[in-house]
């Protein structure tokens, strides 16, 4: 079947796009649509046309294989203008996703109808771009300007229901889309064709003062990203200087952004996220089917993992130490799900069904049918051995047994199991039902079937699964430990905690390292340091400032004092007492303090990340530099628009 087909049904022409998997706006699609329109215009029997897509979705974006190639005519903006200029009204019928160029094509049509499950959006800002085919000019001429701004600057798609409410759609259908489009076409045959969007005026153009507010609010949210602000200027330009000037301005900005470092970085991370879990050795390996999931430990992580597993459609059994702990685990899952219910993410019926799929027990026999088990008990090797011993005894022979350990050696955990081939690591991030990142840790003996099952599980949970090998801290925590050490050195050498945090925030992290430590609580890592003290290399530089804080009872945000002092609203303030402690420590060690600029601070941090990343690569812990970037961006707040530490530092030389 060709990419674009034209069929005639009495007075109605149907243009069908068939370009799997996402009906991207490839050259064949663009030229096919133009050819079809030429035929439609030339045929006097045709009174209306329907533009519809085959397969899973409407046009959901551009053809990535054409990225970086010289544009081949007809380019998308011209195709859309051609649709607009059609002498017969064009109705587009949307199912699945109408994204980016797909929605821009729909905006060129005279009418838009959609299946009730469709989603419509302009996600270009996620790639550091703005819509480049008229989206910033046409959308605010169809829906309220505030809604257009929100869709374009957030990049988030809207549901068909919302799209219908704001006027983006002319109708939604719960039935067969093709039939609905044909029925709709019949209703407009005798109506006057609506003016193209370019010929209309926005209904509610903001005032100059309102634009200032919109720009300021967008700037705040964008945290250093330029595309959302460029989108605002394009929307404003299109409104204030007319459609033609707006289109020219949008195209200029689009091209500028396409060649920018931010867009390159965002595209890098976008593709890295999509390729990181594709392992050649797992090609053709069939995963075990998963229906029942066991979670050992219903604490912070266990309850989060149980929630994520329920939401993915699995039956979940939590195993805890006693009945009270079982109740606590269940209550935490219930709290998470209630949150989803309150935010309208799940219905009451779904909530009830999910809670009914959850059980908690103290008896491992309840796991006899589990297909995959995740252990999230205390971070203690003896406890983990005990748990995996019981799992070996009670679980099916092919059940995959995973540990969520942060730092312990999973090879050692596996070694004591009856079948180490099915033991792997699944390192979630907190809160586990929200954070997208999942490190899938391959133990030395793990077989491909268990790994394939783990990746399938990760996919079902909607996680970004990054494969990694066994080492202290895997990819993310290991890099964090490395740069934390260098931040501590900087404290003794002359920087203050709030200066390091300010440099990180300015760079684009949501918060600095010391504020983050305060939030997590300082006492856990203090306990770990005390436990590991006898094994410490005495020749390695050791910074004791974190220990001093704990000895002073400063455990972080929860008790109002940590690296910062917290006011009654929980706001952090630099504390002169901490500064004095830091300065006194330098003096005690005979270090002459020197000033660090923000750039110097970030150079140290990025250098530490890079050099640990290189070691991780050399040891084969990460498969690629991309994997490291994906971990740091999705689990550690590294600003997405900088692409990750490996991408960024690799680009510097
Ligand atoms: P937690 O202390 O909140 O929960 C541990 C739970 O395990 C408790 O509810 C406890 O009753 C239960 N438990 C202990 N021994 C048990 C046993 N023998 N059988 C059944 N249940 C048992 O700890 P959290 O924070 O959930 O950590 C769990 C694991 O996840 C640790 O290995 C930790 O290193 C790891 N982890 C923690 C992260 C975090 O941010 N908290 C992030 C990633 C991994």
XYZ file of C-alpha atoms and ligand atoms in Angstrom:
697
model
C 0.000 0.000 0.000
C 1.359 3.377 -0.846
C 2.055 5.933 1.817
C -0.857 8.184 0.926
C -3.960 6.881 -0.835
C -6.949 8.723 -2.194
C -10.351 7.091 -2.435
C -13.551 8.618 -3.674
C -16.889 7.940 -2.061
C -19.554 9.867 -3.916
C -18.911 13.515 -3.168
C -16.368 12.818 -0.455
C -12.670 12.126 -0.970
C -10.722 10.251 1.686
C -6.967 10.848 1.961
C -5.424 8.056 4.033
C -1.888 8.282 5.380
C -0.149 4.986 6.036
C 3.413 5.480 7.221
C 4.000 3.196 10.184
C 4.845 3.296 12.992
C 3.822 6.901 13.751
C 2.671 8.201 10.380
C 5.562 10.673 10.509
C 5.565 13.607 8.115
C 8.162 11.966 5.842
C 8.701 13.268 2.332
C 6.365 10.606 0.880
C 3.588 11.732 3.223
C 4.087 15.409 2.455
C 4.150 14.968 -1.305
C 1.343 12.383 -1.155
C -0.964 14.836 0.598
C -0.186 17.578 -1.925
C -0.805 15.220 -4.877
C -4.105 14.090 -3.361
C -5.222 17.689 -2.878
C -4.324 18.525 -6.478
C -6.532 15.659 -7.649
C -9.343 16.684 -5.323
C -9.262 20.289 -6.495
C -9.368 19.154 -10.117
C -12.387 16.913 -9.617
C -15.658 18.818 -9.665
C -17.585 15.849 -8.269
C -15.766 16.090 -4.962
C -17.281 18.439 -2.400
C -15.272 17.662 0.735
C -12.167 15.735 1.780
C -11.277 13.726 4.857
C -7.653 13.392 6.021
C -7.253 10.293 8.181
C -4.462 7.907 9.181
C -4.154 4.134 9.204
C -2.491 2.238 12.030
C -2.145 3.097 15.692
C -2.083 6.850 15.464
C -2.599 10.065 13.564
C 0.582 11.865 12.430
C 2.615 11.877 15.645
C 5.745 13.752 14.610
C 8.531 14.237 12.139
C 10.606 11.538 10.475
C 13.755 11.288 12.591
C 15.715 9.828 9.692
C 15.273 13.159 7.876
C 16.806 15.090 10.817
C 19.931 16.915 9.790
C 19.243 16.369 6.058
C 18.566 19.239 3.675
C 14.782 19.783 3.539
C 13.133 18.221 0.502
C 10.156 20.009 -1.055
C 7.347 20.158 -0.363
C 8.338 21.193 3.168
C 5.710 20.896 5.879
C 4.791 24.609 6.158
C 4.000 24.586 2.425
C 1.953 21.388 2.698
C -0.132 22.987 5.430
C -0.638 26.127 3.356
C -1.700 23.869 0.478
C -4.316 22.203 2.689
C -5.561 25.615 3.755
C -5.830 26.704 0.128
C -7.826 23.639 -0.928
C -10.966 24.593 -2.807
C -12.967 21.929 -0.915
C -13.222 21.837 2.864
C -10.800 19.377 4.475
C -11.895 17.556 7.625
C -9.198 15.817 9.593
C -10.022 12.790 11.705
C -7.614 12.165 14.573
C -6.942 9.018 16.585
C -3.997 8.127 18.815
C -1.650 11.099 18.917
C -1.625 14.287 16.859
C 1.742 15.649 17.874
C 4.072 18.334 16.562
C 3.825 18.494 12.786
C 0.775 16.229 13.081
C -1.187 18.807 15.010
C 0.116 21.543 12.728
C -1.298 19.606 9.750
C -4.609 19.346 11.603
C -4.535 23.124 12.177
C -4.291 23.638 8.424
C -7.519 21.691 7.926
C -10.911 23.373 7.971
C -12.452 21.027 10.540
C -11.002 18.709 13.176
C -12.746 15.753 14.726
C -11.143 13.161 16.999
C -11.634 9.866 18.689
C -12.377 10.398 22.397
C -9.096 8.715 23.407
C -6.901 10.891 21.176
C -4.221 13.225 22.487
C -3.145 16.436 20.815
C -0.012 18.439 21.471
C 2.944 20.488 20.340
C 5.851 18.865 22.222
C 8.661 20.664 20.349
C 9.967 22.440 23.480
C 10.941 19.024 24.828
C 13.522 18.917 22.061
C 14.569 22.533 22.559
C 12.503 23.673 19.581
C 9.299 25.540 18.862
C 6.687 24.416 16.360
C 8.130 25.201 12.945
C 5.141 24.797 10.665
C 2.791 27.493 11.865
C 1.739 26.053 15.220
C 2.575 29.202 17.160
C 0.599 31.342 14.721
C -2.437 29.150 14.023
C -3.138 27.672 17.453
C -3.750 31.043 19.223
C -6.164 31.903 16.416
C -8.258 28.825 17.170
C -8.240 28.424 20.953
C -7.847 30.932 23.810
C -4.359 32.447 23.751
C -3.705 31.328 27.337
C -4.448 27.712 26.368
C -2.217 27.951 23.299
C 0.594 29.345 25.432
C 0.181 26.548 27.940
C 0.191 23.824 25.270
C 3.182 25.225 23.384
C 5.390 26.176 26.337
C 4.729 23.041 28.374
C 4.887 20.664 25.423
C 2.263 18.557 27.189
C -0.480 17.069 25.025
C -4.136 17.585 25.922
C -6.864 14.960 25.890
C -9.552 14.973 23.206
C -12.076 16.052 25.849
C -9.984 19.057 26.826
C -9.268 19.816 23.165
C -12.992 19.810 22.492
C -13.655 22.108 25.468
C -11.135 24.712 24.348
C -12.297 24.693 20.740
C -9.401 22.802 19.216
C -11.854 20.193 17.932
C -15.185 20.523 16.192
C -16.415 17.168 17.494
C -15.312 14.074 19.341
C -16.573 10.591 18.710
C -16.765 7.448 20.782
C -17.565 5.311 17.758
C -15.678 4.359 14.594
C -13.681 7.411 13.529
C -13.928 6.890 9.773
C -17.722 6.624 9.928
C -17.921 9.666 12.191
C -15.775 11.646 9.745
C -18.033 10.672 6.825
C -21.141 11.610 8.823
C -19.543 14.908 9.819
C -18.590 15.620 6.194
C -22.213 15.241 5.133
C -23.275 17.876 7.670
C -20.918 20.526 6.298
C -21.438 20.036 2.582
C -23.851 22.906 2.349
C -22.086 25.144 4.843
C -19.718 27.912 3.951
C -16.125 26.780 4.467
C -14.672 28.474 7.564
C -11.915 31.008 7.059
C -8.424 29.588 7.374
C -6.864 30.143 10.795
C -4.312 32.533 9.309
C -7.161 34.770 8.188
C -8.612 34.971 11.703
C -7.683 37.105 14.678
C -7.010 35.791 18.178
C -10.023 36.221 20.405
C -8.197 37.370 23.516
C -4.837 38.964 22.709
C -2.976 39.730 25.956
C -2.030 43.307 26.831
C 1.583 44.361 27.014
C 1.552 44.060 30.824
C 0.030 40.587 30.550
C 2.775 39.560 28.113
C 5.350 40.688 30.684
C 3.716 38.504 33.323
C 3.468 35.549 30.945
C 7.126 35.914 29.996
C 8.233 36.167 33.624
C 6.216 33.090 34.638
C 7.522 31.099 31.665
C 11.093 32.115 32.448
C 10.731 30.884 36.000
C 9.357 27.520 34.939
C 11.857 27.076 32.101
C 14.864 27.007 34.468
C 17.367 28.044 31.861
C 15.682 26.492 28.831
C 15.413 28.907 25.953
C 12.746 27.211 23.815
C 9.704 28.046 26.006
C 10.683 31.730 25.925
C 11.257 31.613 22.185
C 7.781 30.096 21.896
C 6.301 33.037 23.812
C 8.031 35.520 21.545
C 6.807 33.635 18.458
C 3.218 33.518 19.710
C 3.326 37.208 20.607
C 4.883 38.154 17.297
C 2.235 36.228 15.389
C -0.515 37.993 17.309
C 0.918 41.498 17.223
C 2.426 41.598 13.736
C -0.026 39.506 11.785
C 0.015 35.937 10.507
C 2.537 36.298 7.674
C 5.109 38.101 9.768
C 4.398 35.566 12.527
C 5.102 32.604 10.259
C 8.375 34.124 9.063
C 9.439 34.896 12.639
C 8.500 31.394 13.812
C 10.508 29.746 11.026
C 13.550 31.918 11.770
C 13.380 31.075 15.489
C 12.813 27.396 14.717
C 15.951 27.202 12.591
C 17.967 29.155 15.159
C 16.864 26.755 17.886
C 17.403 23.659 15.765
C 21.074 24.567 15.523
C 21.401 25.502 19.215
C 23.372 23.602 21.842
C 20.251 23.165 23.975
C 18.316 21.497 21.201
C 21.274 19.267 20.375
C 21.500 18.289 24.045
C 17.768 17.618 24.345
C 17.747 15.568 21.155
C 20.743 13.631 22.436
C 18.999 12.689 25.670
C 15.711 11.953 23.872
C 17.388 9.394 21.614
C 19.614 8.081 24.403
C 16.548 7.317 26.517
C 15.002 5.404 23.660
C 18.048 3.336 22.794
C 19.617 2.691 26.172
C 17.625 -0.437 27.005
C 18.084 -2.036 23.578
C 20.645 -4.747 24.181
C 21.838 -6.843 21.252
C 22.261 -9.929 23.447
C 18.578 -9.783 24.402
C 17.383 -9.694 20.795
C 15.002 -12.577 20.249
C 15.123 -13.633 23.920
C 11.587 -14.118 25.128
C 10.733 -12.691 28.531
C 8.771 -14.771 31.032
C 5.168 -13.629 31.241
C 4.538 -11.564 34.373
C 1.227 -11.541 36.184
C 2.078 -11.668 39.867
C 4.721 -9.534 41.517
C 6.120 -9.977 45.015
C 7.656 -7.123 46.986
C 9.671 -7.882 50.119
C 9.521 -4.997 52.573
C 6.686 -2.488 52.578
C 8.795 0.521 53.603
C 9.475 3.669 51.587
C 10.781 1.848 48.529
C 8.757 -1.361 48.809
C 5.442 0.505 48.980
C 6.455 2.679 46.008
C 7.467 -0.369 43.961
C 4.209 -2.103 44.904
C 2.239 0.984 43.798
C 4.061 1.160 40.464
C 3.485 -2.574 39.900
C -0.238 -2.288 40.676
C -0.591 0.663 38.317
C 1.080 -1.442 35.617
C -1.681 -4.030 36.054
C 0.071 -6.696 38.128
C -1.250 -8.514 41.178
C 1.036 -7.606 44.056
C 1.912 -9.330 47.312
C 3.970 -7.513 49.921
C 5.885 -9.640 52.427
C 6.694 -7.952 55.720
C 8.099 -8.890 59.120
C 4.900 -8.718 61.141
C 1.232 -7.842 60.816
C 1.736 -4.212 61.824
C 4.367 -3.770 59.131
C 1.987 -5.443 56.642
C -0.708 -2.912 57.580
C 1.758 -0.043 57.260
C 2.870 -1.206 53.833
C -0.712 -1.529 52.647
C -1.569 1.884 54.094
C 1.347 3.536 52.283
C 0.277 2.022 48.954
C -3.268 3.185 49.655
C -1.972 6.692 50.328
C -0.073 6.750 47.024
C -3.109 5.509 45.099
C -5.405 7.972 46.880
C -3.069 10.697 45.623
C -3.590 9.446 42.059
C -7.336 9.302 42.675
C -7.436 12.868 44.019
C -5.472 14.158 41.051
C -7.945 12.448 38.716
C -5.320 10.074 37.330
C -7.390 7.031 38.269
C -11.109 6.558 38.856
C -12.679 5.294 42.080
C -13.420 1.966 40.334
C -9.809 1.599 39.274
C -8.643 2.545 42.769
C -10.879 -0.161 44.260
C -9.691 -2.721 41.719
C -6.036 -1.866 42.378
C -6.456 -2.164 46.143
C -8.177 -5.528 45.577
C -5.115 -6.675 43.589
C -2.865 -5.954 46.585
C -2.230 -8.331 49.446
C 0.260 -8.330 52.291
C 1.505 -11.293 54.263
C 4.210 -12.454 56.616
C 4.264 -15.845 54.934
C 6.612 -16.353 51.955
C 4.330 -19.167 50.765
C 2.108 -16.369 49.416
C 4.778 -15.906 46.719
C 4.480 -19.403 45.275
C 2.932 -18.037 42.056
C 4.944 -14.819 41.814
C 6.680 -14.330 38.470
C 9.019 -11.613 39.683
C 9.976 -10.495 43.183
C 11.661 -7.250 44.206
C 13.389 -7.186 47.572
C 13.425 -3.817 49.361
C 14.281 -4.672 52.978
C 16.877 -2.973 55.168
C 20.232 -2.306 53.555
C 21.987 -5.097 55.423
C 23.693 -8.082 53.794
C 22.628 -10.554 56.508
C 18.965 -9.546 56.143
C 19.205 -9.763 52.343
C 20.756 -13.258 52.518
C 17.975 -14.382 54.800
C 15.320 -13.017 52.429
C 16.861 -14.526 49.279
C 17.228 -17.878 51.072
C 13.483 -17.879 51.708
C 12.733 -16.747 48.164
C 14.831 -19.625 46.763
C 12.739 -21.969 48.855
C 9.256 -20.633 48.159
C 9.244 -19.122 44.654
C 8.748 -20.890 41.323
C 11.982 -22.106 39.742
C 11.834 -19.484 36.988
C 10.662 -16.522 39.069
C 13.060 -13.601 38.672
C 14.463 -12.445 42.022
C 15.546 -8.824 42.141
C 17.196 -6.712 44.818
C 16.650 -2.977 45.163
C 19.851 -2.574 47.154
C 21.574 0.789 46.845
C 25.149 -0.248 47.480
C 25.417 -3.934 48.428
C 27.108 -6.470 46.144
C 24.309 -8.280 44.311
C 26.752 -10.931 43.071
C 27.268 -11.858 46.704
C 23.496 -11.951 47.277
C 23.114 -14.169 44.172
C 25.961 -16.486 45.118
C 24.047 -17.816 48.095
C 20.885 -18.493 46.087
C 20.006 -21.909 44.742
C 19.820 -20.495 41.231
C 21.966 -17.371 40.860
C 21.061 -17.119 37.168
C 17.718 -15.570 38.015
C 19.029 -13.003 40.495
C 19.408 -9.436 39.282
C 19.269 -5.889 40.631
C 16.393 -3.521 40.074
C 17.501 -0.219 41.549
C 14.518 2.102 41.796
C 14.637 5.784 42.729
C 12.518 7.395 45.380
C 9.535 7.887 45.126
C 9.531 4.629 43.177
C 6.024 5.056 41.779
C 6.928 8.449 40.337
C 10.591 8.485 39.354
C 11.091 7.207 35.815
C 14.601 5.879 36.195
C 15.390 2.236 36.926
C 18.894 0.784 36.927
C 18.707 -2.850 35.829
C 21.743 -4.482 37.352
C 23.183 -7.503 35.595
C 24.837 -9.888 38.028
C 27.739 -11.996 36.756
C 25.618 -15.121 36.520
C 22.264 -13.635 35.444
C 20.862 -15.342 32.349
C 19.403 -13.502 29.389
C 15.882 -14.767 30.130
C 15.889 -13.132 33.587
C 17.297 -9.926 32.138
C 14.753 -9.873 29.333
C 12.004 -10.390 31.932
C 13.380 -7.546 34.030
C 13.404 -5.197 31.040
C 9.880 -6.238 30.150
C 8.820 -5.511 33.735
C 10.497 -2.092 33.545
C 8.707 -1.371 30.281
C 5.355 -2.333 31.785
C 6.053 0.040 34.687
C 6.775 2.843 32.209
C 10.335 3.205 33.478
C 13.457 4.243 31.637
C 15.528 1.126 32.232
C 19.290 1.553 32.149
C 21.370 -1.622 32.119
C 24.398 -1.611 34.370
C 26.894 -3.924 36.002
C 27.555 -4.616 39.657
C 29.725 -2.106 41.512
C 29.477 0.090 44.561
C 26.581 2.461 43.831
C 26.000 1.275 40.251
C 26.040 4.187 37.803
C 24.177 7.002 39.530
C 25.095 6.711 43.198
C 28.680 6.015 42.243
C 28.939 9.230 40.240
C 27.133 11.133 42.963
C 29.574 9.832 45.610
C 32.454 10.946 43.407
C 31.253 14.500 42.898
C 30.064 14.810 46.492
C 33.621 14.061 47.589
C 34.911 16.862 45.394
C 32.258 19.243 46.705
C 33.425 18.450 50.220
C 37.022 19.120 49.181
C 35.879 22.477 47.833
C 34.341 23.293 51.226
C 37.696 22.835 52.895
C 39.492 24.623 50.078
C 37.406 27.777 50.245
C 33.788 27.407 49.061
C 30.744 27.506 51.323
C 27.808 25.067 51.068
C 25.372 27.722 49.835
C 27.866 28.886 47.189
C 28.179 25.370 45.785
C 24.407 24.951 45.844
C 23.900 28.322 44.168
C 26.323 27.359 41.397
C 24.438 24.084 40.849
C 21.054 25.814 40.833
C 22.338 28.422 38.386
C 23.615 25.593 36.177
C 20.095 24.128 36.156
C 19.900 21.525 38.937
C 16.588 21.774 40.820
C 18.617 22.055 44.009
C 22.231 21.886 45.105
C 23.971 18.933 46.684
C 23.874 20.209 50.264
C 20.204 21.193 50.156
C 19.516 17.742 48.727
C 21.443 16.068 51.556
C 19.458 18.100 54.091
C 16.267 16.942 52.468
C 17.260 13.261 52.504
C 18.488 13.482 56.110
C 22.144 13.447 57.116
C 22.078 10.640 59.651
C 21.800 7.678 57.263
C 24.997 8.466 55.408
C 26.614 9.302 58.765
C 25.756 5.793 59.989
C 27.184 4.318 56.771
C 30.391 6.323 57.164
C 30.772 5.120 60.750
C 30.200 1.544 59.646
C 32.782 1.834 56.883
C 35.304 3.823 58.960
C 37.502 0.798 59.763
C 37.875 0.047 56.051
C 38.709 3.598 54.987
C 41.984 4.163 53.173
C 43.915 6.350 55.647
C 45.881 7.953 52.821
C 42.690 9.253 51.166
C 41.542 12.765 52.009
C 38.569 12.656 54.349
C 36.225 15.555 55.045
C 34.546 15.231 58.427
C 32.189 18.240 58.174
C 29.094 16.075 57.602
C 29.996 14.052 60.715
C 30.383 17.227 62.787
C 26.915 18.390 61.760
C 25.378 15.114 62.915
C 27.362 15.215 66.161
C 25.809 18.671 66.697
C 22.354 17.147 66.196
C 21.941 18.783 62.794
C 20.269 16.006 60.816
C 18.826 18.060 57.984
C 15.582 19.699 57.045
C 13.386 17.524 59.218
C 14.845 18.954 62.417
C 15.275 22.441 61.028
C 19.067 22.320 61.007
C 21.535 20.737 58.630
C 23.875 22.344 56.137
C 21.269 25.127 56.320
C 19.024 26.616 58.964
C 15.309 26.230 58.117
C 12.648 28.750 59.086
C 9.102 27.897 60.174
C 8.040 27.745 56.510
C 10.757 25.208 55.740
C 12.751 27.762 53.741
C 16.525 27.248 53.815
C 18.856 30.020 54.956
C 22.649 29.967 54.877
C 23.779 29.531 58.476
C 26.770 31.552 59.753
C 27.375 28.778 62.295
C 27.945 26.272 59.467
C 30.123 28.755 57.560
C 32.233 29.233 60.687
C 32.531 25.464 61.118
C 33.683 25.068 57.518
C 36.212 27.894 57.784
C 37.541 26.567 61.107
C 38.051 23.124 59.533
C 40.236 24.600 56.791
C 42.301 26.383 59.424
C 42.583 23.177 61.467
C 43.947 21.358 58.420
C 46.248 24.254 57.524
C 44.465 24.912 54.238
C 44.558 28.471 52.917
C 41.053 29.124 51.669
C 40.547 30.615 48.217
C 37.482 31.920 46.429
C 35.616 29.758 43.910
C 33.516 31.276 41.162
C 30.333 29.495 40.081
C 32.085 28.441 36.888
C 34.989 26.980 38.823
C 32.614 25.105 41.108
C 30.775 23.610 38.155
C 34.058 22.748 36.426
C 35.065 20.734 39.478
C 31.684 18.992 39.684
C 31.505 18.204 35.966
C 35.128 17.079 35.962
C 34.420 14.685 38.839
C 31.327 13.340 37.080
C 33.245 12.906 33.841
C 36.206 11.133 35.346
C 34.028 8.727 37.354
C 31.919 8.219 34.235
C 35.049 7.308 32.266
C 35.991 4.751 34.924
C 32.465 3.302 34.857
C 32.747 2.928 31.089
C 36.219 1.429 31.230
C 35.005 -1.154 33.743
C 32.010 -2.010 31.568
C 29.536 -1.015 34.313
C 27.717 1.192 31.812
C 27.326 0.104 28.184
C 27.721 3.611 26.830
C 28.275 7.222 27.765
C 24.619 7.738 26.816
C 23.553 5.384 29.610
C 25.396 7.572 32.122
C 23.728 10.712 30.787
C 20.298 9.078 30.983
C 20.903 8.148 34.639
C 22.163 11.575 35.661
C 19.349 13.427 33.896
C 16.532 11.190 35.112
C 17.689 10.358 38.618
C 19.981 13.129 39.810
C 18.536 16.394 38.549
C 21.182 17.030 35.901
C 19.559 19.649 33.645
C 18.070 17.885 30.673
C 18.848 20.744 28.314
C 22.560 20.238 28.948
C 22.316 16.625 27.805
C 24.122 14.946 30.715
C 27.686 15.128 32.020
C 29.221 12.872 29.371
C 27.574 14.681 26.461
C 28.438 18.063 27.883
C 32.060 17.429 28.714
C 32.554 15.423 25.517
C 31.429 18.446 23.553
C 33.874 20.767 25.203
C 37.055 19.462 23.696
P 12.672 1.245 54.849
O 13.354 1.130 56.151
O 11.721 2.342 54.605
O 11.900 -0.107 54.519
C 12.431 -1.380 54.762
C 11.260 -2.297 55.067
O 11.723 -3.642 55.047
C 10.651 -2.059 56.442
O 9.265 -1.841 56.299
C 10.935 -3.341 57.194
O 9.912 -3.687 58.091
C 11.069 -4.348 56.075
N 11.884 -5.493 56.415
C 13.068 -5.507 57.025
N 13.514 -6.779 57.131
C 12.590 -7.572 56.549
C 12.477 -8.962 56.330
N 13.411 -9.798 56.734
N 11.371 -9.435 55.686
C 10.404 -8.586 55.275
N 10.466 -7.261 55.474
C 11.550 -6.748 56.087
O 13.847 1.258 53.757
P 13.811 1.785 52.258
O 14.280 3.180 52.223
O 12.542 1.404 51.644
O 14.996 0.916 51.608
C 14.827 -0.439 51.273
C 15.938 -0.852 50.327
O 15.899 -0.039 49.182
C 17.332 -0.711 50.891
O 18.140 -1.755 50.385
C 17.780 0.623 50.343
O 19.189 0.723 50.254
C 17.159 0.583 48.976
N 16.936 1.873 48.329
C 16.478 2.945 49.040
C 16.261 4.156 48.409
C 15.702 5.330 49.157
O 15.731 6.441 48.614
N 15.173 5.155 50.343
C 16.533 4.331 46.959
C 16.936 3.114 46.309
C 17.161 1.953 46.978
